[in-house]
Amino acid sequence: MKAGGTVTDVLVVGGGPSGVALAAEVAARNLTVRVVAPHAPQPFPATYGAWLDDLPEWARGSVAHAWSDVRVHAGRAVTPLLRPYALLENAQLLSALLGRAEPGGLWWDVGRVVGAQRDAGVWRVHSEGGRSWRARVVVDASGHGGTLRRVAFRRGAALQTAYGLVGRFRVPPSAPGAMVWMDYRHPHLPGGAFGAAPSFLYAMHLGGDVYFVEETSLVARPALSVEALRARLRARLEAQGTPCAEVLSTEVCAFPMNAPAPDAGGGLLAFGAAGGLVQPVSGFQVAGALADAPLVADALAAHLPFGPDAASRAGWAALWPAARRETRAVQLLGVEALLGLPGAHLPAFFEAFFALPAAQWRAFLAPRTPAGELARIMLRLFARAPMRVRAPLARAACTAPGVSARALARAALPILGA
C-alpha cells in the first residue's frame, strides 16, 4: 500500500473481492486509486465458489479445491453436471488481486464510509470517525444494499439465506470426492414444511474427513431465517446418520437475489453486489465481478481525461449496457417465477432445468446472456417441465412488466415457426 495524495482519480468504498478487483484494475491502468474499507487488507471471510471456466485464467491460481464430479439431486436419480467447480482460497485471491495493482499500487485506508458530497467536480467521502477523502470518481462496492447508493426493489427484496459449517465427519455427509451443487432431498422434513419453505444442501468434500455443508434457501420473500436453516442442517445430518463430529467454522449469508439494473444517474458508480451484479438465479457474483472489473477500469481510464462525469457515464455503460439491462429484466422474470412456484414443485423444476442441453443451462446461469437467448431457454424449459410446474411459470410470465414480456414474445417467434 502506498501513501495517499490530495485527490485520487478513483475511490472505491469496500474491501471485498469485487471492490478490490476493480481498484486493482484501475491502478494497473496508471490511475490513482484508494480503497476505503472498515478493515485493513485481510482474507475475505466468505466461502466463494465458482464454475472453473467462469474464472479468469489469472484467478485459477487462487483455487483451493476443484471438483470434476459435480452433482445435483432434484429427482429420483442424481444428475451429473459435467462442469468443473472451484472453491477459491481467499488469502491467495487477495494477494493475486493486489498483485494486479502493481507497479503503481493502491492506497488502502481504514474507515466506515457514511456519506459523500460533490463540490466543484470533486467528491468528498466522509467516514464515521470524521475523516474524509477526495476523489474524482467514487465507486460504491460496499456489498449488498450499498452504502452510498440504495437499491429499490419493485416488489420487495427476495433473499437467499444459508447456514453452513466446515467440520469433521466420521461418516461422509455427501459423496466423497464430489461437490454437491444442489440436493433437494428432504428426509429430515415433513412434506408440508418443505413445501412451505424449500431448502437444499450445498456440499463440498474438502479432503479427508473434512466437508463443507450448507443448508440454503435459494430465494424467498419473506426469507427463511438463518436459525431455521441451522436447525434444518442439523436435522438433515442426523436423518442421514452423518452428524458432524467437530465443527471447525460456521458461516451465514443473507442477500437479495432480485436487484434491478441500477439507475445510472447521480454521478456515483456502483460495483459488485452494490452494483446489482448478483446473478438472480444462482446468487453468484464474484467470478462475474472479476470479469467485469477490467471492462469498467478500461472505460474509466479512457474517459477520465474528459472529466469525472464522462468517466462515470462510461463506467456505467461498460457495466450495464442496454443489452444487459434487457437481460436483467428477463432474469427477474425468472426470479418471480421461482417465487410463485409452490415449494414442493421446485425439485421438479430443477430436474427439468438440468435436463436441458448443458450449453443452455450454462447460458441461463451466466450474467450476460442476451435477453432473447435467455427467453428462448425459458420457453424450452417451460416445454420440458411437468404440467404442475407450468401453471405458476405461466402466471409469472403473464404478470411480468415491460421488457420481460416483450423479450418472451420475441423469443417465441422462432420456436413457434412464425
Coordinates of C-alpha atoms in Angstrom, one line a residue, residues 273-416:
A273 CA -23.3 -6.7 -5.2
A274 CA -23.9 -3.0 -4.6
G275 CA -24.0 -2.6 -8.4
G276 CA -26.6 -5.3 -8.9
L277 CA -24.1 -7.9 -10.1
V278 CA -25.6 -10.8 -8.1
Q279 CA -26.8 -13.4 -10.7
P280 CA -30.5 -13.6 -9.9
V281 CA -30.9 -17.4 -10.4
S282 CA -27.7 -18.7 -8.8
G283 CA -26.7 -15.9 -6.4
F284 CA -23.1 -15.9 -7.8
Q285 CA -21.3 -12.7 -8.4
V286 CA -17.6 -12.9 -7.6
A287 CA -16.5 -14.6 -10.9
G288 CA -18.6 -12.1 -12.8
A289 CA -17.1 -9.2 -11.0
L290 CA -13.6 -10.4 -11.8
A291 CA -14.6 -10.5 -15.5
D292 CA -16.4 -7.1 -15.3
A293 CA -13.6 -5.2 -13.5
P294 CA -11.3 -4.8 -16.5
L295 CA -14.1 -3.5 -18.6
V296 CA -15.1 -0.8 -16.1
A297 CA -11.4 0.1 -15.5
D298 CA -10.8 0.5 -19.2
A299 CA -13.8 2.8 -19.5
L300 CA -12.7 4.9 -16.6
A301 CA -9.1 5.2 -17.9
A302 CA -10.3 6.1 -21.4
H303 CA -12.8 8.8 -20.3
L304 CA -11.4 10.4 -17.2
P305 CA -9.3 12.8 -19.3
F306 CA -12.7 14.2 -20.4
G307 CA -13.9 14.8 -16.9
P308 CA -15.4 12.8 -14.0
D309 CA -18.9 12.9 -15.4
A310 CA -17.7 11.4 -18.7
A311 CA -15.8 8.7 -16.8
S312 CA -18.8 7.8 -14.6
R313 CA -21.1 7.6 -17.6
A314 CA -18.6 5.4 -19.4
G315 CA -18.2 3.1 -16.3
W316 CA -22.0 2.6 -16.1
A317 CA -22.2 2.0 -19.9
A318 CA -19.5 -0.7 -19.6
L319 CA -21.1 -2.4 -16.6
W320 CA -24.7 -2.0 -17.6
P321 CA -25.1 -1.6 -21.4
A322 CA -28.7 -1.7 -22.8
A323 CA -28.4 -5.4 -23.7
R324 CA -27.5 -6.3 -20.1
R325 CA -30.4 -4.3 -18.8
E326 CA -32.8 -6.3 -21.0
T327 CA -31.1 -9.5 -19.7
R328 CA -31.7 -8.4 -16.1
A329 CA -35.4 -7.8 -16.8
V330 CA -35.7 -11.4 -18.1
Q331 CA -33.7 -12.8 -15.2
L332 CA -36.1 -11.0 -12.8
L333 CA -39.0 -12.7 -14.6
G334 CA -37.2 -16.0 -13.7
V335 CA -36.9 -15.0 -10.0
E336 CA -40.6 -14.1 -9.9
A337 CA -41.4 -17.5 -11.5
L338 CA -39.4 -19.3 -8.8
L339 CA -41.1 -17.2 -6.1
G340 CA -44.5 -18.1 -7.5
L341 CA -43.7 -21.8 -7.8
P342 CA -45.1 -24.0 -4.9
G343 CA -42.1 -25.2 -2.9
A344 CA -43.0 -28.8 -3.4
H345 CA -42.6 -28.4 -7.2
L346 CA -39.1 -26.8 -7.0
P347 CA -37.2 -30.1 -7.3
A348 CA -39.2 -30.9 -10.4
F349 CA -38.3 -27.5 -11.9
F350 CA -34.6 -28.1 -11.4
E351 CA -34.8 -31.6 -12.6
A352 CA -36.2 -30.2 -15.9
F353 CA -33.7 -27.3 -15.8
F354 CA -30.6 -29.6 -15.6
A355 CA -32.1 -31.9 -18.3
L356 CA -31.7 -29.1 -20.8
P357 CA -28.6 -29.3 -23.0
A358 CA -25.6 -28.2 -21.0
A359 CA -25.0 -25.2 -23.2
Q360 CA -28.5 -23.9 -22.4
W361 CA -28.4 -24.2 -18.6
R362 CA -24.9 -22.8 -18.5
A363 CA -26.1 -19.8 -20.5
F364 CA -29.1 -19.4 -18.2
L365 CA -26.7 -19.1 -15.2
A366 CA -24.3 -16.7 -16.9
P367 CA -24.6 -13.0 -16.1
R368 CA -24.6 -11.5 -19.7
T369 CA -26.5 -13.9 -21.8
P370 CA -28.6 -11.9 -24.3
A371 CA -32.2 -11.4 -23.3
G372 CA -33.6 -13.1 -26.4
E373 CA -31.5 -16.2 -25.9
L374 CA -32.3 -16.3 -22.2
A375 CA -36.1 -16.0 -23.0
R376 CA -35.8 -18.9 -25.6
I377 CA -34.2 -21.1 -22.9
M378 CA -37.0 -20.2 -20.6
L379 CA -39.6 -21.3 -23.2
R380 CA -37.8 -24.5 -23.8
L381 CA -37.7 -25.2 -20.1
F382 CA -41.4 -24.5 -19.9
A383 CA -42.0 -27.1 -22.6
R384 CA -39.9 -29.7 -20.8
A385 CA -41.4 -29.0 -17.3
P386 CA -44.2 -31.2 -15.9
M387 CA -47.7 -29.8 -16.0
R388 CA -47.8 -29.0 -12.3
V389 CA -44.8 -26.7 -12.8
R390 CA -46.1 -24.9 -15.9
A391 CA -49.1 -23.1 -14.5
P392 CA -47.1 -20.9 -12.0
L393 CA -44.4 -20.3 -14.6
A394 CA -47.1 -19.1 -17.0
R395 CA -48.7 -16.8 -14.3
A396 CA -45.3 -15.2 -13.7
A397 CA -44.9 -14.5 -17.5
C398 CA -48.4 -13.1 -17.8
T399 CA -47.8 -10.6 -14.9
A400 CA -44.3 -9.6 -16.0
P401 CA -43.9 -5.9 -16.8
G402 CA -42.4 -4.3 -19.9
V403 CA -39.3 -5.7 -21.4
S404 CA -39.6 -9.2 -19.8
A405 CA -42.9 -9.9 -21.6
R406 CA -41.6 -8.3 -24.9
A407 CA -38.4 -10.5 -24.8
L408 CA -40.5 -13.6 -24.2
A409 CA -42.7 -12.7 -27.2
R410 CA -39.7 -12.1 -29.4
A411 CA -38.2 -15.4 -28.3
A412 CA -41.3 -17.3 -29.0
L413 CA -41.4 -16.5 -32.7
P414 CA -38.6 -18.8 -34.0
I415 CA -39.8 -21.6 -31.7
L416 CA -43.4 -21.3 -32.9

